[in-house]
Coordinates of C-alpha atoms in Angstrom, one line a residue:
X1 CA 120.2 138.0 111.4
X2 CA 118.7 138.1 107.9
X3 CA 117.7 134.4 107.9
X4 CA 115.8 134.6 111.2
X5 CA 113.9 137.7 110.0
X6 CA 113.2 136.0 106.7
X7 CA 112.0 132.8 108.3
X8 CA 109.4 134.9 110.3
X9 CA 108.2 136.6 107.2
X10 CA 107.9 133.4 105.2
X11 CA 106.2 131.7 108.1
X12 CA 103.6 134.4 108.3
X13 CA 103.1 134.8 104.5
X14 CA 102.8 131.1 103.8
X15 CA 101.2 130.1 107.1
X16 CA 103.7 127.4 107.9
X17 CA 105.9 126.6 110.9
X18 CA 109.1 128.6 110.9
X19 CA 111.0 125.4 112.1
X20 CA 110.2 123.8 108.7
X21 CA 112.1 126.5 106.8
X22 CA 115.7 126.0 106.0
X23 CA 118.2 127.9 103.8
X24 CA 117.8 125.2 101.2
X25 CA 114.0 125.3 101.2
X26 CA 112.6 125.8 97.7
X27 CA 109.7 128.1 97.5
X28 CA 107.9 126.0 94.9
X29 CA 108.9 122.5 95.9
X30 CA 109.2 122.7 99.7
X31 CA 106.9 125.6 100.6
X32 CA 104.3 125.1 97.9
X33 CA 104.4 128.7 96.9
X34 CA 103.1 129.8 93.5
X35 CA 104.3 132.9 91.6
X36 CA 101.7 135.2 93.4
X37 CA 103.0 133.9 96.8
X38 CA 106.5 134.8 95.8
X39 CA 105.5 138.3 94.6
X40 CA 103.7 138.9 98.0
X41 CA 106.7 137.7 99.8
X42 CA 109.1 140.0 97.9
X43 CA 106.8 142.9 98.7
X44 CA 107.0 142.0 102.4
X45 CA 110.8 141.7 102.2
X46 CA 111.1 145.0 100.5
X47 CA 109.1 146.6 103.4
X48 CA 111.0 144.8 106.1
X49 CA 114.5 145.4 104.8
X50 CA 113.8 148.8 103.1
X51 CA 115.1 147.7 99.7
X52 CA 113.8 147.2 96.2
X53 CA 114.1 143.8 94.4
X54 CA 114.5 144.2 90.7
X55 CA 112.2 142.1 88.5
X56 CA 115.0 140.2 86.9
X57 CA 116.3 139.2 90.4
X58 CA 112.9 137.9 91.4
X59 CA 113.0 135.4 88.5
X60 CA 116.3 134.0 89.8
X61 CA 115.0 133.4 93.3
X62 CA 114.0 129.8 94.0
X63 CA 115.3 129.1 97.5
X64 CA 115.4 130.8 100.9
X65 CA 119.2 131.0 100.4
X66 CA 118.7 133.0 97.2
X67 CA 116.7 135.6 99.1
X68 CA 119.1 135.7 102.1
X69 CA 122.1 136.3 99.7
X70 CA 120.2 138.9 97.8
X71 CA 119.3 140.8 100.9
X72 CA 122.9 140.5 102.3
X73 CA 124.3 141.8 99.0
X74 CA 122.0 144.8 99.0
X75 CA 122.0 145.9 102.5
X76 CA 125.6 145.0 103.3
X77 CA 124.7 142.9 106.4
X78 CA 126.9 139.9 107.1
X79 CA 125.8 137.2 109.4

């Protein structure tokens, strides 16, 4: 499941409890991530899911749901 994998990555990247991460968590407001944190997260996601996130897509990502939907749309996994 994309969300479960993503929660694990976010938890490790931001050093927070995975139980505090929801689909509606905002990287900036809820997870206290700055732009560098998000870039590092995107790099980890690219490695984990073997995909490339375009720069213009990164600018549109603000919540965990945005990332899950992006991944699902690009790897074709439905969960």
